[in-house]
Amino acid sequence: MNIDGKPTRSIWPSEGAVEIIDQTRLPHEFVVRRLETLEDAAEAIQVMRVRGAPLIGATAAYGLTLAARDDPGEAALRGAAAVLIATRPTAVNLQWALRRMLARLLPLPAEQRLAAAWGEAALICEEDVAQNQAIGRHGLGLIRAMAERKTGPVNLLTHCNAGWLATVDWGTALAPIYAAVAAGIELHVWVDETRPRNQGASLTAWELGKHGVPHTVIADNAGGHLLQHGRVDLAIVGTDRTAANGDVCNKIGTYLKALAAFDNGVPFYVAAPGPSIDFALESGKDIPIEERGAEEVIKIAGLDDAGRVVTVQLTPTGSPAANPAFDITPARLVTGIITERGVCAASRDGLAGLFPERAERT
Ligand code: MRU
């Protein structure tokens, strides 16, 4: 998508290495960081320089490629995959991408693996872009239908960042929004700040602003009030893993928004590219929920009056903090799932109808 009119992706290969936008520095600084080694890639995923389920998968694919540059042997590649898998447990795209890379590389003679790895990682990225564009087209229909039913802008609500920064390009939940803007539909996006890491306030607001999309950042606690007062027409969020029965795992706080949307009869959609659907899991209760460090809750970064980025402590010294990073929204609260193959019910039948070849194998 565009940064000040310049088309930009979140990750790209560069002269034998990989470059990323360091998302820990946004929104106040735009820093491109070079990943040279497996360890660089693992660190970038773990500390969330890259984040968002599809981008985690793409970075892991390139991480394995960087490992193959040093040693393309089977033991080394399996070891590298284990290092990458250990970085973050919830987004299924990580395991999906690594399984796919190993399945492509290991049958080949060792001397052919590095070239094949660059090719497969690039293919994973291109497929992600195509999937997200298709999600955009399908989601556009929902926004268009809402625009035709009302006067004034369509008011959307989103949580966390499921935009182009969370993918290779376009985003998942934000792809329909970009498509609707391109189609000339008048809209406005309520952006949940998304404590504790503030992906909404820092990343979604930044990318919407750079693309010229009208938006307003709200404190996480404001969503229920806005939903209750008819100020949200449609909610669209992303997902890190959706179980076979349509239960959706996404950034912590998604469940509360889904509850409030359900209570107020506001449609609540989840944008889920195929690689984020885990047909091996019967329901959301089996999805591992990442517990991150307490310091993410205790401290917050921002600009001081002199324009310097500073980190300050929010909580009393000594107060413990807990940091579950994701929650499960039961399928019954989800109006529909927007995939690259169309929109379906959040149910076993709905997902199996769109992905019969994957549902049958499990
Ligand atoms: O912890 P994060 O920032 O990686 O969490 C990201 C989300 O929860 C997104 O909504 C999800 O990965 C979908 S991204 C298209």
Short mmCIF file of C-alpha atoms and ligand atoms in Angstrom, two decimals:
data_model
loop_
_atom_site.label_atom_id
_atom_site.label_comp_id
_atom_site.label_asym_id
_atom_site.label_seq_id
_atom_site.Cartn_x
_atom_site.Cartn_y
_atom_site.Cartn_z
CA MET A 1 0.00 0.00 0.00
CA ASN A 2 1.04 3.60 -0.16
CA ILE A 3 3.24 5.57 2.17
CA ASP A 4 2.86 9.17 1.08
CA GLY A 5 1.94 7.94 -2.39
CA LYS A 6 4.84 5.45 -2.65
CA PRO A 7 3.84 1.76 -2.97
CA THR A 8 5.51 -0.14 -0.11
CA ARG A 9 5.45 -3.70 1.25
CA SER A 10 6.22 -4.88 4.77
CA ILE A 11 9.01 -7.31 3.77
CA TRP A 12 11.21 -7.78 0.72
CA PRO A 13 14.38 -9.66 -0.28
CA SER A 14 17.46 -7.50 -0.80
CA GLU A 15 20.89 -8.59 -2.04
CA GLY A 16 21.01 -11.97 -0.32
CA ALA A 17 19.26 -10.75 2.82
CA VAL A 18 15.77 -9.58 3.78
CA GLU A 19 14.50 -6.13 4.69
CA ILE A 20 11.55 -5.29 6.91
CA ILE A 21 9.87 -2.21 8.30
CA ASP A 22 10.73 -2.27 12.02
CA GLN A 23 7.23 -2.00 13.48
CA THR A 24 8.50 -1.44 17.02
CA ARG A 25 9.62 2.02 15.83
CA LEU A 26 6.30 3.08 14.29
CA PRO A 27 4.45 5.41 14.30
CA HIS A 28 7.08 7.96 15.28
CA GLU A 29 10.03 6.64 13.27
CA PHE A 30 10.14 4.81 9.92
CA VAL A 31 13.10 2.44 10.09
CA VAL A 32 14.00 -0.28 7.60
CA ARG A 33 15.93 -3.13 9.20
CA ARG A 34 18.06 -5.74 7.48
CA LEU A 35 17.76 -9.40 8.49
CA GLU A 36 20.97 -11.28 7.63
CA THR A 37 20.63 -14.49 9.63
CA LEU A 38 18.18 -17.00 11.05
CA GLU A 39 18.73 -15.39 14.45
CA ASP A 40 17.86 -11.94 13.07
CA ALA A 41 14.58 -13.31 11.69
CA ALA A 42 13.68 -15.14 14.91
CA GLU A 43 14.43 -12.05 16.98
CA ALA A 44 12.34 -9.84 14.67
CA ILE A 45 9.33 -12.14 15.12
CA GLN A 46 9.81 -12.58 18.87
CA VAL A 47 10.11 -8.90 19.77
CA MET A 48 7.46 -8.00 17.18
CA ARG A 49 9.50 -5.94 14.74
CA VAL A 50 7.29 -7.92 12.39
CA ARG A 51 3.93 -9.14 13.61
CA GLY A 52 0.51 -10.08 12.33
CA ALA A 53 -0.15 -13.70 11.41
CA PRO A 54 0.57 -13.59 7.65
CA LEU A 55 3.71 -11.48 8.04
CA ILE A 56 5.00 -13.79 10.77
CA GLY A 57 4.62 -16.67 8.30
CA ALA A 58 6.37 -14.77 5.51
CA THR A 59 9.25 -13.76 7.80
CA ALA A 60 9.64 -17.34 9.02
CA ALA A 61 9.87 -18.51 5.38
CA TYR A 62 12.65 -16.01 4.74
CA GLY A 63 14.26 -16.92 8.09
CA LEU A 64 14.53 -20.52 6.92
CA THR A 65 16.00 -19.23 3.65
CA LEU A 66 18.67 -17.30 5.56
CA ALA A 67 19.42 -20.50 7.50
CA ALA A 68 19.75 -22.41 4.20
CA ARG A 69 22.36 -19.88 3.10
CA ASP A 70 24.57 -20.96 5.99
CA ASP A 71 23.79 -24.69 5.92
CA PRO A 72 21.24 -26.33 3.60
CA GLY A 73 21.56 -29.75 5.29
CA GLU A 74 18.41 -31.43 6.61
CA ALA A 75 19.44 -31.31 10.27
CA ALA A 76 20.26 -27.60 10.02
CA LEU A 77 16.98 -26.78 8.30
CA ARG A 78 14.92 -28.76 10.80
CA GLY A 79 16.82 -27.05 13.62
CA ALA A 80 16.16 -23.63 12.09
CA ALA A 81 12.45 -24.41 11.78
CA ALA A 82 12.39 -25.36 15.48
CA VAL A 83 14.03 -22.04 16.41
CA LEU A 84 11.47 -20.10 14.37
CA ILE A 85 8.46 -22.09 15.63
CA ALA A 86 9.46 -21.30 19.22
CA THR A 87 9.17 -17.53 18.64
CA ARG A 88 5.38 -17.12 18.87
CA PRO A 89 2.82 -19.87 19.52
CA THR A 90 -0.58 -18.56 18.46
CA ALA A 91 -0.55 -17.58 14.76
CA VAL A 92 -0.82 -20.85 12.84
CA ASN A 93 0.71 -19.18 9.76
CA LEU A 94 4.14 -19.65 11.35
CA GLN A 95 3.89 -23.45 11.42
CA TRP A 96 2.09 -23.48 8.09
CA ALA A 97 4.86 -21.54 6.32
CA LEU A 98 7.66 -23.60 7.87
CA ARG A 99 5.98 -26.92 7.06
CA ARG A 100 5.53 -25.74 3.48
CA MET A 101 9.16 -24.63 3.20
CA LEU A 102 10.50 -27.95 4.55
CA ALA A 103 8.18 -29.94 2.28
CA ARG A 104 9.53 -28.00 -0.71
CA LEU A 105 13.22 -28.07 0.24
CA LEU A 106 13.98 -31.42 1.85
CA PRO A 107 13.26 -33.63 -1.20
CA LEU A 108 15.81 -31.59 -3.20
CA PRO A 109 19.59 -32.18 -3.30
CA ALA A 110 21.25 -29.90 -0.73
CA GLU A 111 22.92 -27.71 -3.37
CA GLN A 112 19.54 -26.79 -4.89
CA ARG A 113 17.84 -25.88 -1.62
CA LEU A 114 18.93 -22.26 -1.23
CA ALA A 115 17.62 -21.15 -4.63
CA ALA A 116 14.41 -23.08 -4.03
CA ALA A 117 14.02 -21.45 -0.61
CA TRP A 118 14.25 -17.94 -2.04
CA GLY A 119 11.66 -18.94 -4.63
CA GLU A 120 9.25 -20.55 -2.17
CA ALA A 121 9.45 -17.66 0.31
CA ALA A 122 8.71 -15.22 -2.51
CA LEU A 123 5.78 -17.40 -3.60
CA ILE A 124 4.37 -17.39 -0.05
CA CYS A 125 4.54 -13.59 -0.15
CA GLU A 126 2.89 -13.29 -3.55
CA GLU A 127 0.12 -15.69 -2.54
CA ASP A 128 -0.49 -13.65 0.59
CA VAL A 129 -0.91 -10.49 -1.47
CA ALA A 130 -3.32 -12.23 -3.86
CA GLN A 131 -5.35 -13.73 -0.98
CA ASN A 132 -5.66 -10.37 0.69
CA GLN A 133 -6.74 -8.66 -2.52
CA ALA A 134 -9.45 -11.32 -2.90
CA ILE A 135 -10.53 -10.79 0.73
CA GLY A 136 -10.73 -7.10 -0.16
CA ARG A 137 -13.03 -7.81 -3.10
CA HIS A 138 -15.34 -10.06 -1.05
CA GLY A 139 -15.41 -7.70 1.92
CA LEU A 140 -16.09 -4.76 -0.36
CA GLY A 141 -19.49 -6.31 -1.11
CA LEU A 142 -20.38 -6.16 2.59
CA ILE A 143 -19.34 -2.53 2.93
CA ARG A 144 -21.12 -1.60 -0.31
CA ALA A 145 -24.34 -3.26 0.88
CA MET A 146 -24.12 -1.30 4.14
CA ALA A 147 -23.48 1.97 2.24
CA GLU A 148 -26.61 1.37 0.17
CA ARG A 149 -28.72 0.93 3.31
CA LYS A 150 -27.78 4.21 4.99
CA THR A 151 -26.97 7.85 4.40
CA GLY A 152 -23.55 9.26 5.31
CA PRO A 153 -20.29 7.38 5.74
CA VAL A 154 -20.16 3.71 6.70
CA ASN A 155 -18.66 3.54 10.18
CA LEU A 156 -16.38 0.55 10.67
CA LEU A 157 -14.69 -0.69 13.81
CA THR A 158 -11.45 -2.65 13.81
CA HIS A 159 -9.23 -4.06 16.53
CA CYS A 160 -5.45 -4.43 16.58
CA ASN A 161 -3.71 -4.15 13.22
CA ALA A 162 -4.83 -6.48 10.46
CA GLY A 163 -3.73 -4.08 7.76
CA TRP A 164 -0.93 -4.22 5.24
CA LEU A 165 1.65 -4.01 8.02
CA ALA A 166 0.35 -7.32 9.39
CA THR A 167 0.64 -9.03 6.01
CA VAL A 168 2.92 -8.65 3.00
CA ASP A 169 0.50 -6.14 1.48
CA TRP A 170 -3.16 -5.04 1.61
CA GLY A 171 -3.96 -6.58 4.99
CA THR A 172 -6.88 -8.83 5.82
CA ALA A 173 -9.45 -6.84 7.86
CA LEU A 174 -8.32 -3.59 6.24
CA ALA A 175 -8.28 -4.94 2.67
CA PRO A 176 -12.06 -4.46 2.26
CA ILE A 177 -11.65 -0.95 3.63
CA TYR A 178 -8.93 -0.08 1.12
CA ALA A 179 -11.07 -1.63 -1.64
CA ALA A 180 -14.10 0.41 -0.54
CA VAL A 181 -12.08 3.63 -0.49
CA ALA A 182 -10.82 2.85 -4.01
CA ALA A 183 -14.44 2.26 -5.07
CA GLY A 184 -15.38 5.73 -3.83
CA ILE A 185 -17.49 4.57 -0.87
CA GLU A 186 -17.59 7.13 1.92
CA LEU A 187 -16.39 5.54 5.16
CA HIS A 188 -14.79 6.16 8.52
CA VAL A 189 -12.88 3.71 10.72
CA TRP A 190 -12.95 3.56 14.52
CA VAL A 191 -9.51 2.27 15.50
CA ASP A 192 -9.25 0.48 18.87
CA GLU A 193 -5.97 1.47 20.52
CA THR A 194 -5.36 -2.22 21.40
CA ARG A 195 -3.53 -2.24 24.69
CA PRO A 196 -1.00 -3.29 25.70
CA ARG A 197 1.07 -3.09 22.49
CA ASN A 198 -1.19 -0.46 20.90
CA GLN A 199 -1.16 -1.98 17.42
CA GLY A 200 -4.32 0.02 16.65
CA ALA A 201 -3.12 3.39 17.90
CA SER A 202 0.42 2.94 16.53
CA LEU A 203 0.06 0.88 13.37
CA THR A 204 -3.53 0.88 12.08
CA ALA A 205 -3.87 4.62 12.60
CA TRP A 206 -0.49 5.14 10.90
CA GLU A 207 -1.25 3.08 7.82
CA LEU A 208 -4.79 4.44 7.41
CA GLY A 209 -3.43 7.97 7.76
CA LYS A 210 -0.65 7.35 5.23
CA HIS A 211 -3.23 6.03 2.78
CA GLY A 212 -5.63 8.89 3.42
CA VAL A 213 -8.44 6.86 5.03
CA PRO A 214 -10.65 8.80 7.51
CA HIS A 215 -10.26 7.28 10.98
CA THR A 216 -10.48 8.02 14.70
CA VAL A 217 -8.47 6.27 17.43
CA ILE A 218 -10.52 5.25 20.47
CA ALA A 219 -9.54 3.86 23.85
CA ASP A 220 -10.28 0.14 23.91
CA ASN A 221 -13.01 0.67 26.46
CA ALA A 222 -14.98 3.00 24.16
CA GLY A 223 -16.09 0.33 21.68
CA GLY A 224 -19.07 -0.94 23.66
CA HIS A 225 -20.46 2.57 24.03
CA LEU A 226 -20.11 3.35 20.32
CA LEU A 227 -21.74 0.04 19.37
CA GLN A 228 -24.60 0.69 21.77
CA HIS A 229 -25.28 4.12 20.29
CA GLY A 230 -25.48 3.16 16.62
CA ARG A 231 -22.11 4.69 15.79
CA VAL A 232 -20.68 1.49 14.32
CA ASP A 233 -22.27 -0.11 11.23
CA LEU A 234 -19.88 -2.99 10.75
CA ALA A 235 -16.93 -4.49 12.64
CA ILE A 236 -14.12 -6.28 10.80
CA VAL A 237 -11.14 -7.87 12.57
CA GLY A 238 -8.34 -10.25 11.62
CA THR A 239 -7.41 -13.62 13.05
CA ASP A 240 -4.27 -15.46 14.11
CA ARG A 241 -5.95 -18.83 13.98
CA THR A 242 -9.49 -19.92 13.24
CA ALA A 243 -10.51 -23.41 14.32
CA ALA A 244 -12.47 -25.83 12.13
CA ASN A 245 -15.72 -24.95 13.92
CA GLY A 246 -15.36 -21.21 13.21
CA ASP A 247 -14.09 -20.13 16.65
CA VAL A 248 -11.73 -17.22 16.07
CA CYS A 249 -8.53 -16.45 17.93
CA ASN A 250 -7.37 -12.85 17.58
CA LYS A 251 -5.70 -10.08 19.57
CA ILE A 252 -6.75 -9.80 23.20
CA GLY A 253 -9.91 -7.69 23.46
CA THR A 254 -11.51 -8.98 20.26
CA TYR A 255 -13.93 -11.15 22.27
CA LEU A 256 -15.28 -8.16 24.22
CA LYS A 257 -15.95 -6.27 20.97
CA ALA A 258 -17.70 -9.29 19.49
CA LEU A 259 -19.90 -9.59 22.60
CA ALA A 260 -20.85 -5.92 22.42
CA ALA A 261 -21.49 -6.11 18.66
CA PHE A 262 -23.70 -9.20 19.14
CA ASP A 263 -25.66 -7.54 21.96
CA ASN A 264 -26.34 -4.55 19.74
CA GLY A 265 -27.08 -6.40 16.50
CA VAL A 266 -24.02 -5.00 14.71
CA PRO A 267 -22.48 -7.37 12.12
CA PHE A 268 -19.10 -8.68 13.25
CA TYR A 269 -16.92 -10.13 10.48
CA VAL A 270 -13.53 -11.83 10.61
CA ALA A 271 -11.13 -11.66 7.67
CA ALA A 272 -9.32 -15.00 7.51
CA PRO A 273 -6.96 -16.01 4.69
CA GLY A 274 -6.78 -19.78 4.14
CA PRO A 275 -3.38 -20.26 5.84
CA SER A 276 -4.80 -18.86 9.11
CA ILE A 277 -7.53 -21.53 9.27
CA ASP A 278 -6.48 -24.57 11.30
CA PHE A 279 -8.67 -27.47 10.26
CA ALA A 280 -6.72 -29.75 12.62
CA LEU A 281 -8.25 -28.02 15.65
CA GLU A 282 -11.85 -28.89 16.46
CA SER A 283 -12.53 -25.71 18.41
CA GLY A 284 -10.96 -22.57 19.77
CA LYS A 285 -10.29 -24.06 23.18
CA ASP A 286 -7.34 -25.98 21.73
CA ILE A 287 -5.58 -22.86 20.41
CA PRO A 288 -2.44 -21.96 22.40
CA ILE A 289 -2.67 -18.44 23.81
CA GLU A 290 0.62 -16.57 23.97
CA GLU A 291 1.50 -15.03 27.34
CA ARG A 292 3.86 -12.13 26.81
CA GLY A 293 6.05 -10.24 29.26
CA ALA A 294 4.59 -8.05 32.00
CA GLU A 295 6.71 -5.07 30.91
CA GLU A 296 4.43 -4.60 27.88
CA VAL A 297 1.61 -3.76 30.31
CA ILE A 298 3.71 -1.89 32.84
CA LYS A 299 5.47 0.44 30.38
CA ILE A 300 4.38 2.53 27.43
CA ALA A 301 6.35 4.40 24.76
CA GLY A 302 5.47 7.72 23.16
CA LEU A 303 6.76 11.12 22.08
CA ASP A 304 7.71 13.66 24.72
CA ASP A 305 7.19 17.39 24.24
CA ALA A 306 10.65 17.68 22.72
CA GLY A 307 9.73 15.11 20.06
CA ARG A 308 11.88 12.34 21.52
CA VAL A 309 10.57 8.76 21.82
CA VAL A 310 10.57 7.85 25.49
CA THR A 311 9.33 4.88 27.49
CA VAL A 312 7.60 5.51 30.80
CA GLN A 313 6.20 3.34 33.57
CA LEU A 314 2.39 3.34 33.94
CA THR A 315 1.83 1.19 37.00
CA PRO A 316 2.98 1.45 40.62
CA THR A 317 6.43 0.00 41.14
CA GLY A 318 5.97 -3.55 42.36
CA SER A 319 2.44 -4.16 41.00
CA PRO A 320 2.47 -7.42 39.08
CA ALA A 321 0.96 -7.42 35.57
CA ALA A 322 -0.38 -10.21 33.36
CA ASN A 323 -0.30 -10.15 29.58
CA PRO A 324 -2.38 -12.75 27.70
CA ALA A 325 -1.93 -11.68 24.08
CA PHE A 326 -4.94 -13.30 22.38
CA ASP A 327 -8.50 -14.40 23.11
CA ILE A 328 -11.07 -16.66 21.53
CA THR A 329 -14.30 -15.33 20.06
CA PRO A 330 -16.83 -18.17 19.87
CA ALA A 331 -18.22 -18.79 16.39
CA ARG A 332 -21.75 -17.92 17.56
CA LEU A 333 -20.70 -14.26 17.92
CA VAL A 334 -19.21 -14.05 14.41
CA THR A 335 -21.55 -12.94 11.63
CA GLY A 336 -19.33 -14.32 8.90
CA ILE A 337 -15.78 -15.13 7.83
CA ILE A 338 -14.32 -13.32 4.84
CA THR A 339 -11.82 -15.52 3.03
CA GLU A 340 -10.12 -15.31 -0.34
CA ARG A 341 -12.71 -17.77 -1.63
CA GLY A 342 -15.75 -15.82 -0.45
CA VAL A 343 -17.73 -15.08 2.71
CA CYS A 344 -19.02 -18.01 4.77
CA ALA A 345 -20.74 -18.75 8.05
CA ALA A 346 -18.45 -19.14 11.05
CA SER A 347 -19.12 -22.87 11.27
CA ARG A 348 -17.67 -26.21 10.29
CA ASP A 349 -20.00 -26.39 7.29
CA GLY A 350 -19.28 -22.82 6.27
CA LEU A 351 -15.49 -23.24 6.28
CA ALA A 352 -15.60 -26.76 4.81
CA GLY A 353 -17.81 -25.45 2.00
CA LEU A 354 -15.10 -23.02 0.93
CA PHE A 355 -12.09 -25.25 1.64
CA PRO A 356 -13.41 -28.79 1.04
CA GLU A 357 -9.98 -30.22 0.16
CA ARG A 358 -8.52 -29.14 3.50
CA ALA A 359 -11.52 -29.99 5.65
CA GLU A 360 -11.68 -33.54 4.25
CA ARG A 361 -8.05 -34.33 5.08
CA THR A 362 -8.54 -33.77 8.81
O1 MRU B 1 0.41 -9.71 18.36
P1 MRU B 1 0.19 -9.34 16.93
O2 MRU B 1 0.35 -7.88 16.67
O3 MRU B 1 1.02 -10.19 16.00
O4 MRU B 1 -1.34 -9.68 16.68
C1 MRU B 1 -1.89 -9.42 15.42
C2 MRU B 1 -3.34 -9.72 15.36
O5 MRU B 1 -3.96 -10.11 16.32
C3 MRU B 1 -3.98 -9.60 14.01
O6 MRU B 1 -5.32 -9.23 14.14
C4 MRU B 1 -3.91 -10.95 13.29
O7 MRU B 1 -2.60 -11.43 13.28
C5 MRU B 1 -4.40 -10.87 11.91
S1 MRU B 1 -3.26 -9.99 10.91
C6 MRU B 1 -3.81 -9.92 9.32
#
